[in-house]
Amino acid sequence: MDLTTVAAYRRAATREDVRLDPGERFLAGGTWLFSEPNRDVTGLVDVAGLPGPSLEVSREGLTIGPACTIADLLALPPHIGWAAQPLFAAAADALLAGFKIWNEATVIGNIARAYSAGAMLAASATLDADALIWTAAGEDRIIPVADLPTGNGTTSLAHGDLIREIRIPADALRARASLRKIALAELGRSGAVVTGRAHADGRTVIVITAATLTPTVLRYPAPPGPDAAREDARAATGFYADALGAADWRRHVAGVLAAEVAEELA
């Protein structure tokens, strides 16, 4: 879709370049930005060209930059010891999008949009990812990705705050991972997504997205039984209703999926 109100475009090459003027919006893949009129947008600041690799593997884990597309993440060669790496592909398959979108949509853009059904948001929250924020005030802030959303499509980011990178720790990547999803239509947007990871020492994390307004993170020092996971999931808050599912249905199916994830990871 054409953004008919846009009168200016510039590419950011330095931190100084990412300071937004009124009406400007960050642009990376643009798959959401160009899907709606967005008549309040008068200028675009392209952050895909910021210096630094789009993906970086290190002893600390995986760092994802603004230019990294979903396709780039899926093309990352299997890393020895990262048992959770297939979660990225499972999450991408849960996203209501084809390979054409994967080639354009960025991982950080999917996270920043903060839709409750955001597949990259689900994967990142499950793997205890942190977001490095360049604030509009010129400061650096690091917050867990799971804490970024404040609602379905809203975040704690102020105008001009930029997610500079996503950092996924190696410890989480070495865990086994699982994903379950359900939608009212076979090819419909997810009504509930439940993901999880389990460590060799028994630590287990189960995350509910799509069904709740913000990611629900359940942590266990030892593997939970399916019944416990089911009840904990259903006891969560933030279940909501829209055209993709009623709140009580979302609560019920989240419990079912959480029990399946717990059983698979046990």
Tab-separated table of C-alpha atoms in Angstrom:
chain	number	residue	atom	x	y	z
A	1	MET	CA	0.000	0.000	0.000
A	2	ASP	CA	1.246	3.477	-0.823
A	3	LEU	CA	1.857	5.753	2.165
A	4	THR	CA	0.509	8.904	0.548
A	5	THR	CA	1.414	11.188	3.461
A	6	VAL	CA	5.127	10.363	3.384
A	7	ALA	CA	7.169	13.295	2.116
A	8	ALA	CA	10.682	12.323	3.270
A	9	TYR	CA	12.925	9.269	3.404
A	10	ARG	CA	16.433	8.889	4.813
A	11	ARG	CA	18.801	6.033	5.647
A	12	ALA	CA	20.349	5.877	9.086
A	13	ALA	CA	24.078	5.141	9.213
A	14	THR	CA	24.897	6.398	12.724
A	15	ARG	CA	23.175	6.689	16.078
A	16	GLU	CA	22.661	10.389	15.458
A	17	ASP	CA	20.676	9.518	12.314
A	18	VAL	CA	18.012	7.590	14.247
A	19	ARG	CA	16.690	10.651	16.075
A	20	LEU	CA	13.136	10.968	14.823
A	21	ASP	CA	11.421	14.188	13.882
A	22	PRO	CA	7.661	14.493	14.484
A	23	GLY	CA	5.811	12.264	12.031
A	24	GLU	CA	8.823	10.097	11.237
A	25	ARG	CA	8.742	6.335	11.730
A	26	PHE	CA	11.456	3.678	11.681
A	27	LEU	CA	11.510	1.420	8.610
A	28	ALA	CA	13.171	-1.998	8.356
A	29	GLY	CA	11.258	-4.663	6.418
A	30	GLY	CA	8.119	-2.527	6.209
A	31	THR	CA	5.710	-5.460	5.822
A	32	TRP	CA	3.361	-4.079	8.466
A	33	LEU	CA	4.066	-0.402	7.870
A	34	PHE	CA	3.003	-0.646	4.217
A	35	SER	CA	0.015	-2.874	4.932
A	36	GLU	CA	-2.132	-0.036	6.309
A	37	PRO	CA	-2.658	3.640	5.378
A	38	ASN	CA	-0.775	4.978	8.477
A	39	ARG	CA	-1.774	8.515	7.617
A	40	ASP	CA	0.087	9.964	10.596
A	41	VAL	CA	3.437	8.966	9.053
A	42	THR	CA	5.132	11.791	7.152
A	43	GLY	CA	8.698	10.478	7.009
A	44	LEU	CA	10.613	7.193	7.038
A	45	VAL	CA	13.993	6.474	8.635
A	46	ASP	CA	15.495	3.260	7.233
A	47	VAL	CA	17.445	1.465	9.983
A	48	ALA	CA	18.330	-1.654	7.995
A	49	GLY	CA	21.643	-0.101	6.984
A	50	LEU	CA	22.965	0.539	10.475
A	51	PRO	CA	26.509	-0.834	10.861
A	52	GLY	CA	27.019	-4.271	12.344
A	53	PRO	CA	26.070	-7.820	11.337
A	54	SER	CA	22.413	-8.749	11.029
A	55	LEU	CA	23.193	-12.014	12.851
A	56	GLU	CA	26.131	-12.754	15.096
A	57	VAL	CA	26.972	-16.064	16.805
A	58	SER	CA	29.275	-15.949	19.812
A	59	ARG	CA	30.010	-17.790	23.039
A	60	GLU	CA	27.383	-15.628	24.709
A	61	GLY	CA	24.690	-16.711	22.263
A	62	LEU	CA	22.957	-15.099	19.301
A	63	THR	CA	22.648	-11.381	18.525
A	64	ILE	CA	20.032	-10.222	16.023
A	65	GLY	CA	20.283	-6.820	14.336
A	66	PRO	CA	17.685	-4.559	12.661
A	67	ALA	CA	18.377	-5.888	9.150
A	68	CYS	CA	17.877	-9.566	10.037
A	69	THR	CA	14.848	-10.959	8.266
A	70	ILE	CA	12.926	-14.025	9.345
A	71	ALA	CA	14.403	-15.806	6.314
A	72	ASP	CA	17.927	-14.839	7.449
A	73	LEU	CA	17.276	-16.328	10.882
A	74	LEU	CA	15.955	-19.561	9.383
A	75	ALA	CA	18.973	-19.789	7.071
A	76	LEU	CA	21.402	-19.728	9.998
A	77	PRO	CA	23.371	-23.019	9.841
A	78	PRO	CA	22.645	-25.425	12.701
A	79	HIS	CA	24.901	-24.603	15.622
A	80	ILE	CA	26.315	-27.539	17.575
A	81	GLY	CA	24.708	-27.721	21.004
A	82	TRP	CA	21.844	-25.320	20.268
A	83	ALA	CA	18.971	-27.761	20.718
A	84	ALA	CA	16.451	-24.892	20.738
A	85	GLN	CA	17.405	-23.536	17.297
A	86	PRO	CA	14.528	-25.365	15.499
A	87	LEU	CA	12.125	-23.237	17.549
A	88	PHE	CA	12.743	-20.369	15.120
A	89	ALA	CA	11.402	-22.386	12.177
A	90	ALA	CA	8.458	-23.647	14.209
A	91	ALA	CA	7.626	-20.065	15.193
A	92	ALA	CA	7.917	-18.852	11.596
A	93	ASP	CA	5.515	-21.599	10.491
A	94	ALA	CA	3.078	-20.422	13.185
A	95	LEU	CA	3.146	-16.911	11.710
A	96	LEU	CA	0.340	-16.230	9.234
A	97	ALA	CA	2.752	-15.401	6.405
A	98	GLY	CA	4.449	-17.053	3.454
A	99	PHE	CA	8.075	-17.156	2.388
A	100	LYS	CA	7.719	-13.820	0.570
A	101	ILE	CA	6.987	-12.141	3.896
A	102	TRP	CA	9.821	-14.083	5.561
A	103	ASN	CA	12.209	-12.555	3.007
A	104	GLU	CA	11.186	-8.994	3.902
A	105	ALA	CA	9.848	-8.967	7.467
A	106	THR	CA	12.502	-8.434	10.103
A	107	VAL	CA	12.733	-10.312	13.385
A	108	ILE	CA	12.995	-7.079	15.377
A	109	GLY	CA	10.091	-5.566	13.444
A	110	ASN	CA	7.867	-8.509	14.384
A	111	ILE	CA	8.875	-8.100	18.014
A	112	ALA	CA	8.457	-4.318	18.007
A	113	ARG	CA	4.947	-4.559	16.536
A	114	ALA	CA	4.085	-6.517	19.713
A	115	TYR	CA	1.017	-8.281	18.392
A	116	SER	CA	0.153	-11.006	20.863
A	117	ALA	CA	0.346	-13.558	18.026
A	118	GLY	CA	3.786	-12.335	16.916
A	119	ALA	CA	5.763	-15.505	16.250
A	120	MET	CA	9.219	-13.983	16.730
A	121	LEU	CA	7.985	-12.448	19.969
A	122	ALA	CA	6.955	-15.924	21.149
A	123	ALA	CA	10.300	-17.500	20.267
A	124	SER	CA	12.330	-14.675	21.803
A	125	ALA	CA	10.341	-14.630	25.037
A	126	THR	CA	10.708	-18.404	25.346
A	127	LEU	CA	14.482	-18.109	24.987
A	128	ASP	CA	14.805	-15.304	27.572
A	129	ALA	CA	15.959	-12.813	24.941
A	130	ASP	CA	16.883	-9.268	25.939
A	131	ALA	CA	16.356	-6.166	23.827
A	132	LEU	CA	18.978	-3.431	23.650
A	133	ILE	CA	17.088	-0.154	23.300
A	134	TRP	CA	18.569	3.067	21.982
A	135	THR	CA	16.270	5.543	23.682
A	136	ALA	CA	15.161	8.821	22.165
A	137	ALA	CA	17.001	10.522	25.040
A	138	GLY	CA	20.291	9.015	23.871
A	139	GLU	CA	20.579	6.352	26.563
A	140	ASP	CA	20.994	2.568	26.373
A	141	ARG	CA	18.415	0.376	28.063
A	142	ILE	CA	18.256	-3.434	28.223
A	143	ILE	CA	14.934	-5.088	28.986
A	144	PRO	CA	13.611	-8.640	28.551
A	145	VAL	CA	11.707	-9.078	25.293
A	146	ALA	CA	8.833	-10.621	27.269
A	147	ASP	CA	8.438	-7.300	29.115
A	148	LEU	CA	8.307	-5.116	25.979
A	149	PRO	CA	4.584	-5.515	25.138
A	150	THR	CA	2.053	-3.623	27.232
A	151	GLY	CA	-0.914	-4.918	25.245
A	152	ASN	CA	-1.889	-6.452	21.922
A	153	GLY	CA	0.068	-4.202	19.576
A	154	THR	CA	1.406	-1.745	22.168
A	155	THR	CA	4.799	-1.539	23.871
A	156	SER	CA	6.670	0.412	26.521
A	157	LEU	CA	8.771	2.013	23.768
A	158	ALA	CA	8.519	5.779	23.487
A	159	HIS	CA	8.458	7.568	20.141
A	160	GLY	CA	12.033	7.511	18.906
A	161	ASP	CA	13.122	4.482	20.953
A	162	LEU	CA	14.802	1.930	18.686
A	163	ILE	CA	15.376	-1.778	19.345
A	164	ARG	CA	19.020	-1.880	18.282
A	165	GLU	CA	19.483	-5.617	18.803
A	166	ILE	CA	18.023	-8.749	20.324
A	167	ARG	CA	20.331	-10.888	22.455
A	168	ILE	CA	19.519	-14.564	23.037
A	169	PRO	CA	21.706	-16.271	25.654
A	170	ALA	CA	23.556	-19.484	24.813
A	171	ASP	CA	22.198	-21.142	27.955
A	172	ALA	CA	18.637	-20.872	26.620
A	173	LEU	CA	19.667	-21.972	23.126
A	174	ARG	CA	21.142	-25.173	24.559
A	175	ALA	CA	17.756	-26.180	26.022
A	176	ARG	CA	15.225	-28.380	24.254
A	177	ALA	CA	12.223	-26.457	22.908
A	178	SER	CA	8.637	-27.111	21.881
A	179	LEU	CA	5.783	-25.197	20.248
A	180	ARG	CA	2.047	-25.787	19.969
A	181	LYS	CA	-0.541	-23.517	18.336
A	182	ILE	CA	-4.213	-23.440	17.493
A	183	ALA	CA	-6.395	-21.201	15.326
A	184	LEU	CA	-10.105	-21.123	14.541
A	185	ALA	CA	-9.316	-21.521	10.831
A	186	GLU	CA	-6.748	-23.888	9.332
A	187	LEU	CA	-4.816	-20.982	7.829
A	188	GLY	CA	-5.976	-18.411	10.359
A	189	ARG	CA	-3.973	-16.233	12.693
A	190	SER	CA	-3.119	-18.021	15.923
A	191	GLY	CA	-5.676	-17.915	18.719
A	192	ALA	CA	-3.193	-19.442	21.160
A	193	VAL	CA	0.496	-20.296	20.973
A	194	VAL	CA	2.298	-22.150	23.757
A	195	THR	CA	6.053	-22.566	23.650
A	196	GLY	CA	8.505	-24.022	26.111
A	197	ARG	CA	12.079	-24.927	26.810
A	198	ALA	CA	13.638	-27.450	29.191
A	199	HIS	CA	17.219	-27.589	30.451
A	200	ALA	CA	19.252	-30.660	31.303
A	201	ASP	CA	19.054	-29.741	35.001
A	202	GLY	CA	15.250	-29.727	34.878
A	203	ARG	CA	14.606	-25.988	34.677
A	204	THR	CA	11.568	-25.464	32.482
A	205	VAL	CA	9.912	-22.389	30.989
A	206	ILE	CA	6.467	-22.363	29.370
A	207	VAL	CA	5.244	-19.245	27.558
A	208	ILE	CA	1.730	-18.364	26.404
A	209	THR	CA	1.300	-15.884	23.566
A	210	ALA	CA	-1.556	-15.025	21.169
A	211	ALA	CA	-4.084	-16.055	23.841
A	212	THR	CA	-3.012	-13.384	26.341
A	213	LEU	CA	-2.500	-9.679	25.681
A	214	THR	CA	1.155	-9.900	26.695
A	215	PRO	CA	3.472	-12.914	26.970
A	216	THR	CA	2.737	-15.092	29.992
A	217	VAL	CA	5.956	-16.691	31.260
A	218	LEU	CA	5.701	-19.683	33.626
A	219	ARG	CA	8.935	-20.852	35.258
A	220	TYR	CA	9.598	-24.137	37.032
A	221	PRO	CA	12.728	-25.359	38.854
A	222	ALA	CA	11.859	-28.920	37.774
A	223	PRO	CA	9.765	-30.306	34.903
A	224	PRO	CA	6.057	-29.710	35.608
A	225	GLY	CA	3.573	-32.498	35.036
A	226	PRO	CA	0.960	-31.961	32.318
A	227	ASP	CA	-1.788	-31.377	34.895
A	228	ALA	CA	0.233	-28.714	36.706
A	229	ALA	CA	1.111	-26.952	33.447
A	230	ARG	CA	-2.522	-27.040	32.361
A	231	GLU	CA	-3.799	-25.510	35.590
A	232	ASP	CA	-1.065	-22.887	35.736
A	233	ALA	CA	-1.804	-21.836	32.160
A	234	ARG	CA	-5.515	-21.533	32.827
A	235	ALA	CA	-4.831	-19.527	35.991
A	236	ALA	CA	-2.970	-16.874	33.990
A	237	THR	CA	-4.404	-13.401	33.484
A	238	GLY	CA	-4.774	-11.374	30.300
A	239	PHE	CA	-6.894	-13.721	28.180
A	240	TYR	CA	-8.927	-11.603	25.771
A	241	ALA	CA	-11.671	-11.896	23.169
A	242	ASP	CA	-11.676	-10.788	19.539
A	243	ALA	CA	-12.681	-12.158	16.136
A	244	LEU	CA	-9.965	-14.811	16.448
A	245	GLY	CA	-11.365	-16.381	19.600
A	246	ALA	CA	-13.300	-15.889	22.831
A	247	ALA	CA	-11.410	-15.380	26.092
A	248	ASP	CA	-12.770	-18.555	27.734
A	249	TRP	CA	-11.867	-20.596	24.636
A	250	ARG	CA	-8.361	-19.148	24.660
A	251	ARG	CA	-7.983	-19.987	28.355
A	252	HIS	CA	-9.121	-23.565	27.767
A	253	VAL	CA	-6.933	-24.282	24.726
A	254	ALA	CA	-3.902	-22.610	26.327
A	255	GLY	CA	-4.213	-25.155	29.118
A	256	VAL	CA	-4.448	-28.032	26.663
A	257	LEU	CA	-1.413	-26.836	24.706
A	258	ALA	CA	0.615	-26.161	27.866
A	259	ALA	CA	-0.015	-29.754	29.020
A	260	GLU	CA	1.185	-31.043	25.632
A	261	VAL	CA	4.333	-28.887	25.769
A	262	ALA	CA	5.080	-30.047	29.327
A	263	GLU	CA	4.607	-33.683	28.337
A	264	GLU	CA	6.902	-33.331	25.330
A	265	LEU	CA	9.637	-31.586	27.316
A	266	ALA	CA	9.484	-33.878	30.380
